[in-house]
Amino acid sequence: MLINAVEQGSPEWFALKAGKNSASRVGNLFLGKSTATRNNLIASLVRERLTKTYSQNTFTSKAMEHGSETEEEARQYYSMVNDVHVQTCGIVTHEEYPFITVSPDGLVMKDNKISYLLEIKCPFADAMHLKYYTTGHHAKQYKYQLGLQMMVCNLDRVDIVSYDNRWPTDMVMATVTVERDQVLEKAILDKILEANDEVNSIIKSLNIGDKK
């Protein structure tokens, strides 16, 4: 596992993500090739590789602020409830494909070794947390993100949690354990490699180095 221990959200972290497919982006590759969302991702990857600058969204909503402010509390709560040590993680790069990266919210340690991954969601909307708590839908909603994380980190498990301390104590956290799925991983890798070829083809067609 190739871990770069930079702080998530730092300039160094964004620089390492530039031009690369990541867990938060991979779901967009499963949209149709004619969709604006996928096409914009391809274009962003092209620009990022040309400029070596990540397409950082500077817009911050109330929900995004809530998630950022609550994540560490959620990590500590999960650690306490499950009696485990959760180590923060910067960015992990695929050992074979350096254009693939992930940034898990936590590495769960056992006997001083990484045992499995932790992914944290802190929804601001009450309806979202209630849905996650009652149905475990967050595991399905983020399956591509979780699948890529396990593939890159070469681990067989990730716990995804929805955390909201505004609910009664026994409803604060909804945890779903997701196990590695080789079929899903192949589908994810195929989509990423296809997109990577597309990005490289576009860059080559631009002939940037030949223009004065």
PDB file of C-alpha atoms in Angstrom:
ATOM      1  CA  MET A   1       0.000   0.000   0.000  1.00  0.00           C
ATOM      2  CA  LEU A   2       1.575   3.266  -1.145  1.00  0.00           C
ATOM      3  CA  ILE A   3       0.549   5.843   1.463  1.00  0.00           C
ATOM      4  CA  ASN A   4       1.501   9.512   1.293  1.00  0.00           C
ATOM      5  CA  ALA A   5       0.880  10.953   4.745  1.00  0.00           C
ATOM      6  CA  VAL A   6      -0.286  14.407   3.689  1.00  0.00           C
ATOM      7  CA  GLU A   7      -3.196  16.111   5.406  1.00  0.00           C
ATOM      8  CA  GLN A   8      -6.468  15.653   3.569  1.00  0.00           C
ATOM      9  CA  GLY A   9      -7.630  18.965   2.149  1.00  0.00           C
ATOM     10  CA  SER A  10      -4.148  20.493   2.176  1.00  0.00           C
ATOM     11  CA  PRO A  11      -2.520  21.998  -0.952  1.00  0.00           C
ATOM     12  CA  GLU A  12      -0.175  18.994  -1.058  1.00  0.00           C
ATOM     13  CA  TRP A  13      -3.145  16.614  -1.000  1.00  0.00           C
ATOM     14  CA  PHE A  14      -4.880  18.398  -3.857  1.00  0.00           C
ATOM     15  CA  ALA A  15      -1.637  18.423  -5.852  1.00  0.00           C
ATOM     16  CA  LEU A  16      -1.346  14.637  -5.510  1.00  0.00           C
ATOM     17  CA  LYS A  17      -4.946  14.201  -6.709  1.00  0.00           C
ATOM     18  CA  ALA A  18      -4.534  16.319  -9.839  1.00  0.00           C
ATOM     19  CA  GLY A  19      -5.233  14.434 -13.056  1.00  0.00           C
ATOM     20  CA  LYS A  20      -6.076  11.205 -11.281  1.00  0.00           C
ATOM     21  CA  ASN A  21      -9.179   9.106 -10.873  1.00  0.00           C
ATOM     22  CA  SER A  22     -10.167   8.896  -7.236  1.00  0.00           C
ATOM     23  CA  ALA A  23     -12.790   7.141  -5.141  1.00  0.00           C
ATOM     24  CA  SER A  24     -15.002  10.221  -5.032  1.00  0.00           C
ATOM     25  CA  ARG A  25     -14.949  10.481  -8.833  1.00  0.00           C
ATOM     26  CA  VAL A  26     -15.232   6.889  -9.983  1.00  0.00           C
ATOM     27  CA  GLY A  27     -19.014   6.679  -9.762  1.00  0.00           C
ATOM     28  CA  ASN A  28     -19.308   9.295 -12.528  1.00  0.00           C
ATOM     29  CA  LEU A  29     -17.544   6.933 -14.933  1.00  0.00           C
ATOM     30  CA  PHE A  30     -20.518   4.579 -14.728  1.00  0.00           C
ATOM     31  CA  LEU A  31     -22.786   7.222 -16.195  1.00  0.00           C
ATOM     32  CA  GLY A  32     -23.416   7.171 -19.931  1.00  0.00           C
ATOM     33  CA  LYS A  33     -20.693   8.563 -22.187  1.00  0.00           C
ATOM     34  CA  SER A  34     -23.094  11.245 -23.391  1.00  0.00           C
ATOM     35  CA  THR A  35     -23.836  12.574 -19.907  1.00  0.00           C
ATOM     36  CA  ALA A  36     -22.593  16.015 -18.968  1.00  0.00           C
ATOM     37  CA  THR A  37     -21.248  14.801 -15.615  1.00  0.00           C
ATOM     38  CA  ARG A  38     -18.987  12.146 -17.142  1.00  0.00           C
ATOM     39  CA  ASN A  39     -17.885  14.417 -19.975  1.00  0.00           C
ATOM     40  CA  ASN A  40     -16.973  17.149 -17.508  1.00  0.00           C
ATOM     41  CA  LEU A  41     -14.927  14.685 -15.461  1.00  0.00           C
ATOM     42  CA  ILE A  42     -12.966  13.660 -18.562  1.00  0.00           C
ATOM     43  CA  ALA A  43     -12.382  17.317 -19.432  1.00  0.00           C
ATOM     44  CA  SER A  44     -11.288  18.064 -15.851  1.00  0.00           C
ATOM     45  CA  LEU A  45      -8.779  15.214 -15.941  1.00  0.00           C
ATOM     46  CA  VAL A  46      -7.390  16.574 -19.221  1.00  0.00           C
ATOM     47  CA  ARG A  47      -7.000  20.074 -17.813  1.00  0.00           C
ATOM     48  CA  GLU A  48      -5.529  18.842 -14.545  1.00  0.00           C
ATOM     49  CA  ARG A  49      -2.881  16.795 -16.321  1.00  0.00           C
ATOM     50  CA  LEU A  50      -1.973  19.748 -18.516  1.00  0.00           C
ATOM     51  CA  THR A  51      -1.820  22.246 -15.654  1.00  0.00           C
ATOM     52  CA  LYS A  52      -0.972  19.869 -12.775  1.00  0.00           C
ATOM     53  CA  THR A  53      -3.699  21.622 -10.805  1.00  0.00           C
ATOM     54  CA  TYR A  54      -6.677  19.906  -9.198  1.00  0.00           C
ATOM     55  CA  SER A  55     -10.194  21.065 -10.082  1.00  0.00           C
ATOM     56  CA  GLN A  56     -11.033  22.135  -6.548  1.00  0.00           C
ATOM     57  CA  ASN A  57     -14.600  23.211  -5.912  1.00  0.00           C
ATOM     58  CA  THR A  58     -14.418  26.284  -3.680  1.00  0.00           C
ATOM     59  CA  PHE A  59     -18.178  26.326  -3.023  1.00  0.00           C
ATOM     60  CA  THR A  60     -19.069  25.276   0.512  1.00  0.00           C
ATOM     61  CA  SER A  61     -22.632  24.494   1.499  1.00  0.00           C
ATOM     62  CA  LYS A  62     -24.058  24.133   5.000  1.00  0.00           C
ATOM     63  CA  ALA A  63     -24.122  20.364   4.487  1.00  0.00           C
ATOM     64  CA  MET A  64     -20.454  20.307   3.443  1.00  0.00           C
ATOM     65  CA  GLU A  65     -19.443  22.402   6.447  1.00  0.00           C
ATOM     66  CA  HIS A  66     -21.374  20.056   8.732  1.00  0.00           C
ATOM     67  CA  GLY A  67     -19.604  17.041   7.275  1.00  0.00           C
ATOM     68  CA  SER A  68     -16.141  18.548   7.659  1.00  0.00           C
ATOM     69  CA  GLU A  69     -16.794  19.729  11.202  1.00  0.00           C
ATOM     70  CA  THR A  70     -18.245  16.407  12.358  1.00  0.00           C
ATOM     71  CA  GLU A  71     -15.937  13.848  10.702  1.00  0.00           C
ATOM     72  CA  GLU A  72     -13.315  13.713  13.468  1.00  0.00           C
ATOM     73  CA  GLU A  73     -16.005  13.355  16.118  1.00  0.00           C
ATOM     74  CA  ALA A  74     -17.484  10.474  14.119  1.00  0.00           C
ATOM     75  CA  ARG A  75     -14.093   8.808  13.830  1.00  0.00           C
ATOM     76  CA  GLN A  76     -13.560   9.013  17.589  1.00  0.00           C
ATOM     77  CA  TYR A  77     -17.071   7.742  18.291  1.00  0.00           C
ATOM     78  CA  TYR A  78     -16.584   4.737  15.993  1.00  0.00           C
ATOM     79  CA  SER A  79     -13.247   4.017  17.688  1.00  0.00           C
ATOM     80  CA  MET A  80     -14.833   4.145  21.156  1.00  0.00           C
ATOM     81  CA  VAL A  81     -17.884   2.034  20.314  1.00  0.00           C
ATOM     82  CA  ASN A  82     -15.862  -0.658  18.540  1.00  0.00           C
ATOM     83  CA  ASP A  83     -12.820  -0.508  20.829  1.00  0.00           C
ATOM     84  CA  VAL A  84     -10.386  -0.071  17.942  1.00  0.00           C
ATOM     85  CA  HIS A  85      -7.699   2.406  16.990  1.00  0.00           C
ATOM     86  CA  VAL A  86      -8.486   4.372  13.844  1.00  0.00           C
ATOM     87  CA  GLN A  87      -5.566   6.032  12.111  1.00  0.00           C
ATOM     88  CA  THR A  88      -6.099   8.908   9.713  1.00  0.00           C
ATOM     89  CA  CYS A  89      -4.831   8.532   6.182  1.00  0.00           C
ATOM     90  CA  GLY A  90      -3.581  11.015   3.599  1.00  0.00           C
ATOM     91  CA  ILE A  91      -3.689   9.593   0.109  1.00  0.00           C
ATOM     92  CA  VAL A  92      -3.104   6.058  -1.174  1.00  0.00           C
ATOM     93  CA  THR A  93      -1.878   5.409  -4.720  1.00  0.00           C
ATOM     94  CA  HIS A  94      -2.507   2.216  -6.676  1.00  0.00           C
ATOM     95  CA  GLU A  95       0.726   0.228  -6.866  1.00  0.00           C
ATOM     96  CA  GLU A  96       0.289  -0.631 -10.563  1.00  0.00           C
ATOM     97  CA  TYR A  97      -1.707   2.341 -11.837  1.00  0.00           C
ATOM     98  CA  PRO A  98      -0.341   5.641 -10.434  1.00  0.00           C
ATOM     99  CA  PHE A  99      -3.272   7.577 -11.929  1.00  0.00           C
ATOM    100  CA  ILE A 100      -5.627   5.982  -9.380  1.00  0.00           C
ATOM    101  CA  THR A 101      -5.783   7.305  -5.809  1.00  0.00           C
ATOM    102  CA  VAL A 102      -8.060   7.019  -2.780  1.00  0.00           C
ATOM    103  CA  SER A 103      -8.271   8.818   0.555  1.00  0.00           C
ATOM    104  CA  PRO A 104     -10.053   6.646   3.138  1.00  0.00           C
ATOM    105  CA  ASP A 105     -11.418   8.412   6.193  1.00  0.00           C
ATOM    106  CA  GLY A 106      -9.688   5.930   8.454  1.00  0.00           C
ATOM    107  CA  LEU A 107      -7.425   2.899   8.677  1.00  0.00           C
ATOM    108  CA  VAL A 108      -8.586   0.549  11.420  1.00  0.00           C
ATOM    109  CA  MET A 109      -5.580  -0.922  13.185  1.00  0.00           C
ATOM    110  CA  LYS A 110      -5.236  -4.308  14.904  1.00  0.00           C
ATOM    111  CA  ASP A 111      -1.946  -5.592  16.330  1.00  0.00           C
ATOM    112  CA  ASN A 112      -0.184  -2.573  14.771  1.00  0.00           C
ATOM    113  CA  LYS A 113      -1.357  -3.596  11.304  1.00  0.00           C
ATOM    114  CA  ILE A 114      -4.023  -2.155   9.025  1.00  0.00           C
ATOM    115  CA  SER A 115      -7.031  -4.473   9.343  1.00  0.00           C
ATOM    116  CA  TYR A 116      -9.729  -2.693   7.346  1.00  0.00           C
ATOM    117  CA  LEU A 117     -10.952   0.706   6.155  1.00  0.00           C
ATOM    118  CA  LEU A 118     -13.406   3.207   7.573  1.00  0.00           C
ATOM    119  CA  GLU A 119     -15.541   5.545   5.466  1.00  0.00           C
ATOM    120  CA  ILE A 120     -17.529   8.273   7.221  1.00  0.00           C
ATOM    121  CA  LYS A 121     -20.630  10.111   6.062  1.00  0.00           C
ATOM    122  CA  CYS A 122     -22.100  12.889   8.182  1.00  0.00           C
ATOM    123  CA  PRO A 123     -25.332  13.888   6.443  1.00  0.00           C
ATOM    124  CA  PHE A 124     -26.882  17.221   7.358  1.00  0.00           C
ATOM    125  CA  ALA A 125     -30.386  16.268   6.255  1.00  0.00           C
ATOM    126  CA  ASP A 126     -32.354  14.314   8.854  1.00  0.00           C
ATOM    127  CA  ALA A 127     -34.066  12.272   6.145  1.00  0.00           C
ATOM    128  CA  MET A 128     -30.741  11.070   4.795  1.00  0.00           C
ATOM    129  CA  HIS A 129     -29.406   9.797   8.114  1.00  0.00           C
ATOM    130  CA  LEU A 130     -32.743   8.157   8.890  1.00  0.00           C
ATOM    131  CA  LYS A 131     -32.682   6.406   5.521  1.00  0.00           C
ATOM    132  CA  TYR A 132     -29.146   5.180   6.100  1.00  0.00           C
ATOM    133  CA  TYR A 133     -30.015   4.024   9.624  1.00  0.00           C
ATOM    134  CA  THR A 134     -33.128   2.115   8.607  1.00  0.00           C
ATOM    135  CA  THR A 135     -32.011   0.676   5.262  1.00  0.00           C
ATOM    136  CA  GLY A 136     -28.203   0.735   5.117  1.00  0.00           C
ATOM    137  CA  HIS A 137     -28.550   2.486   1.756  1.00  0.00           C
ATOM    138  CA  HIS A 138     -25.231   4.334   2.159  1.00  0.00           C
ATOM    139  CA  ALA A 139     -23.398   1.072   1.397  1.00  0.00           C
ATOM    140  CA  LYS A 140     -25.201   0.836  -1.952  1.00  0.00           C
ATOM    141  CA  GLN A 141     -25.054   4.552  -2.721  1.00  0.00           C
ATOM    142  CA  TYR A 142     -21.271   4.650  -2.344  1.00  0.00           C
ATOM    143  CA  LYS A 143     -20.450   1.145  -3.616  1.00  0.00           C
ATOM    144  CA  TYR A 144     -18.063   2.347  -6.325  1.00  0.00           C
ATOM    145  CA  GLN A 145     -16.173   4.547  -3.881  1.00  0.00           C
ATOM    146  CA  LEU A 146     -15.890   1.713  -1.368  1.00  0.00           C
ATOM    147  CA  GLY A 147     -14.948  -0.831  -4.029  1.00  0.00           C
ATOM    148  CA  LEU A 148     -12.105   1.316  -5.331  1.00  0.00           C
ATOM    149  CA  GLN A 149     -10.830   1.979  -1.820  1.00  0.00           C
ATOM    150  CA  MET A 150     -10.562  -1.734  -1.065  1.00  0.00           C
ATOM    151  CA  MET A 151      -8.937  -2.422  -4.436  1.00  0.00           C
ATOM    152  CA  VAL A 152      -6.263   0.266  -4.090  1.00  0.00           C
ATOM    153  CA  CYS A 153      -5.557  -0.543  -0.439  1.00  0.00           C
ATOM    154  CA  ASN A 154      -5.739  -4.301  -1.084  1.00  0.00           C
ATOM    155  CA  LEU A 155      -8.008  -4.868   1.907  1.00  0.00           C
ATOM    156  CA  ASP A 156     -11.071  -7.083   2.187  1.00  0.00           C
ATOM    157  CA  ARG A 157     -13.356  -4.901   4.285  1.00  0.00           C
ATOM    158  CA  VAL A 158     -14.587  -1.369   4.757  1.00  0.00           C
ATOM    159  CA  ASP A 159     -17.046  -0.150   7.361  1.00  0.00           C
ATOM    160  CA  ILE A 160     -19.155   2.758   6.126  1.00  0.00           C
ATOM    161  CA  VAL A 161     -20.881   4.771   8.818  1.00  0.00           C
ATOM    162  CA  SER A 162     -23.473   7.495   8.848  1.00  0.00           C
ATOM    163  CA  TYR A 163     -23.004   9.684  11.911  1.00  0.00           C
ATOM    164  CA  ASP A 164     -25.296  12.355  13.320  1.00  0.00           C
ATOM    165  CA  ASN A 165     -25.071  13.295  16.989  1.00  0.00           C
ATOM    166  CA  ARG A 166     -28.429  15.114  16.893  1.00  0.00           C
ATOM    167  CA  TRP A 167     -30.280  11.785  17.075  1.00  0.00           C
ATOM    168  CA  PRO A 168     -30.936   9.621  20.171  1.00  0.00           C
ATOM    169  CA  THR A 169     -27.829   7.829  21.412  1.00  0.00           C
ATOM    170  CA  ASP A 170     -28.702   4.447  19.922  1.00  0.00           C
ATOM    171  CA  MET A 171     -29.328   6.065  16.525  1.00  0.00           C
ATOM    172  CA  VAL A 172     -26.269   8.305  16.329  1.00  0.00           C
ATOM    173  CA  MET A 173     -24.310   5.922  14.131  1.00  0.00           C
ATOM    174  CA  ALA A 174     -25.406   3.534  11.391  1.00  0.00           C
ATOM    175  CA  THR A 175     -22.659   1.106  10.383  1.00  0.00           C
ATOM    176  CA  VAL A 176     -22.616  -1.251   7.404  1.00  0.00           C
ATOM    177  CA  THR A 177     -19.739  -3.645   6.779  1.00  0.00           C
ATOM    178  CA  VAL A 178     -18.937  -4.066   3.090  1.00  0.00           C
ATOM    179  CA  GLU A 179     -16.745  -6.908   1.863  1.00  0.00           C
ATOM    180  CA  ARG A 180     -14.527  -6.972  -1.182  1.00  0.00           C
ATOM    181  CA  ASP A 181     -16.196  -7.841  -4.495  1.00  0.00           C
ATOM    182  CA  GLN A 182     -13.849  -8.960  -7.272  1.00  0.00           C
ATOM    183  CA  VAL A 183     -16.538  -8.617  -9.958  1.00  0.00           C
ATOM    184  CA  LEU A 184     -17.236  -5.035  -8.946  1.00  0.00           C
ATOM    185  CA  GLU A 185     -13.519  -4.272  -8.818  1.00  0.00           C
ATOM    186  CA  LYS A 186     -13.027  -5.505 -12.372  1.00  0.00           C
ATOM    187  CA  ALA A 187     -15.888  -3.318 -13.569  1.00  0.00           C
ATOM    188  CA  ILE A 188     -14.406  -0.307 -11.760  1.00  0.00           C
ATOM    189  CA  LEU A 189     -10.915  -0.884 -13.136  1.00  0.00           C
ATOM    190  CA  ASP A 190     -12.260  -1.352 -16.674  1.00  0.00           C
ATOM    191  CA  LYS A 191     -14.073   1.989 -16.465  1.00  0.00           C
ATOM    192  CA  ILE A 192     -11.014   3.774 -15.119  1.00  0.00           C
ATOM    193  CA  LEU A 193      -8.676   2.334 -17.753  1.00  0.00           C
ATOM    194  CA  GLU A 194     -11.160   3.244 -20.477  1.00  0.00           C
ATOM    195  CA  ALA A 195     -11.351   6.815 -19.166  1.00  0.00           C
ATOM    196  CA  ASN A 196      -7.579   7.025 -18.848  1.00  0.00           C
ATOM    197  CA  ASP A 197      -7.149   6.008 -22.495  1.00  0.00           C
ATOM    198  CA  GLU A 198      -9.728   8.620 -23.468  1.00  0.00           C
ATOM    199  CA  VAL A 199      -7.933  11.350 -21.507  1.00  0.00           C
ATOM    200  CA  ASN A 200      -4.561  10.438 -22.997  1.00  0.00           C
ATOM    201  CA  SER A 201      -6.048  10.413 -26.493  1.00  0.00           C
ATOM    202  CA  ILE A 202      -7.505  13.896 -26.049  1.00  0.00           C
ATOM    203  CA  ILE A 203      -4.225  15.265 -24.702  1.00  0.00           C
ATOM    204  CA  LYS A 204      -2.327  13.765 -27.621  1.00  0.00           C
ATOM    205  CA  SER A 205      -4.787  15.277 -30.124  1.00  0.00           C
ATOM    206  CA  LEU A 206      -4.302  18.768 -28.655  1.00  0.00           C
ATOM    207  CA  ASN A 207      -0.615  18.844 -29.657  1.00  0.00           C
ATOM    208  CA  ILE A 208       0.048  21.315 -26.851  1.00  0.00           C
ATOM    209  CA  GLY A 209       3.810  20.906 -27.055  1.00  0.00           C
ATOM    210  CA  ASP A 210       3.817  21.743 -30.761  1.00  0.00           C
ATOM    211  CA  LYS A 211       2.046  25.059 -30.323  1.00  0.00           C
ATOM    212  CA  LYS A 212       4.057  28.215 -29.859  1.00  0.00           C
TER     213      LYS A 212
END
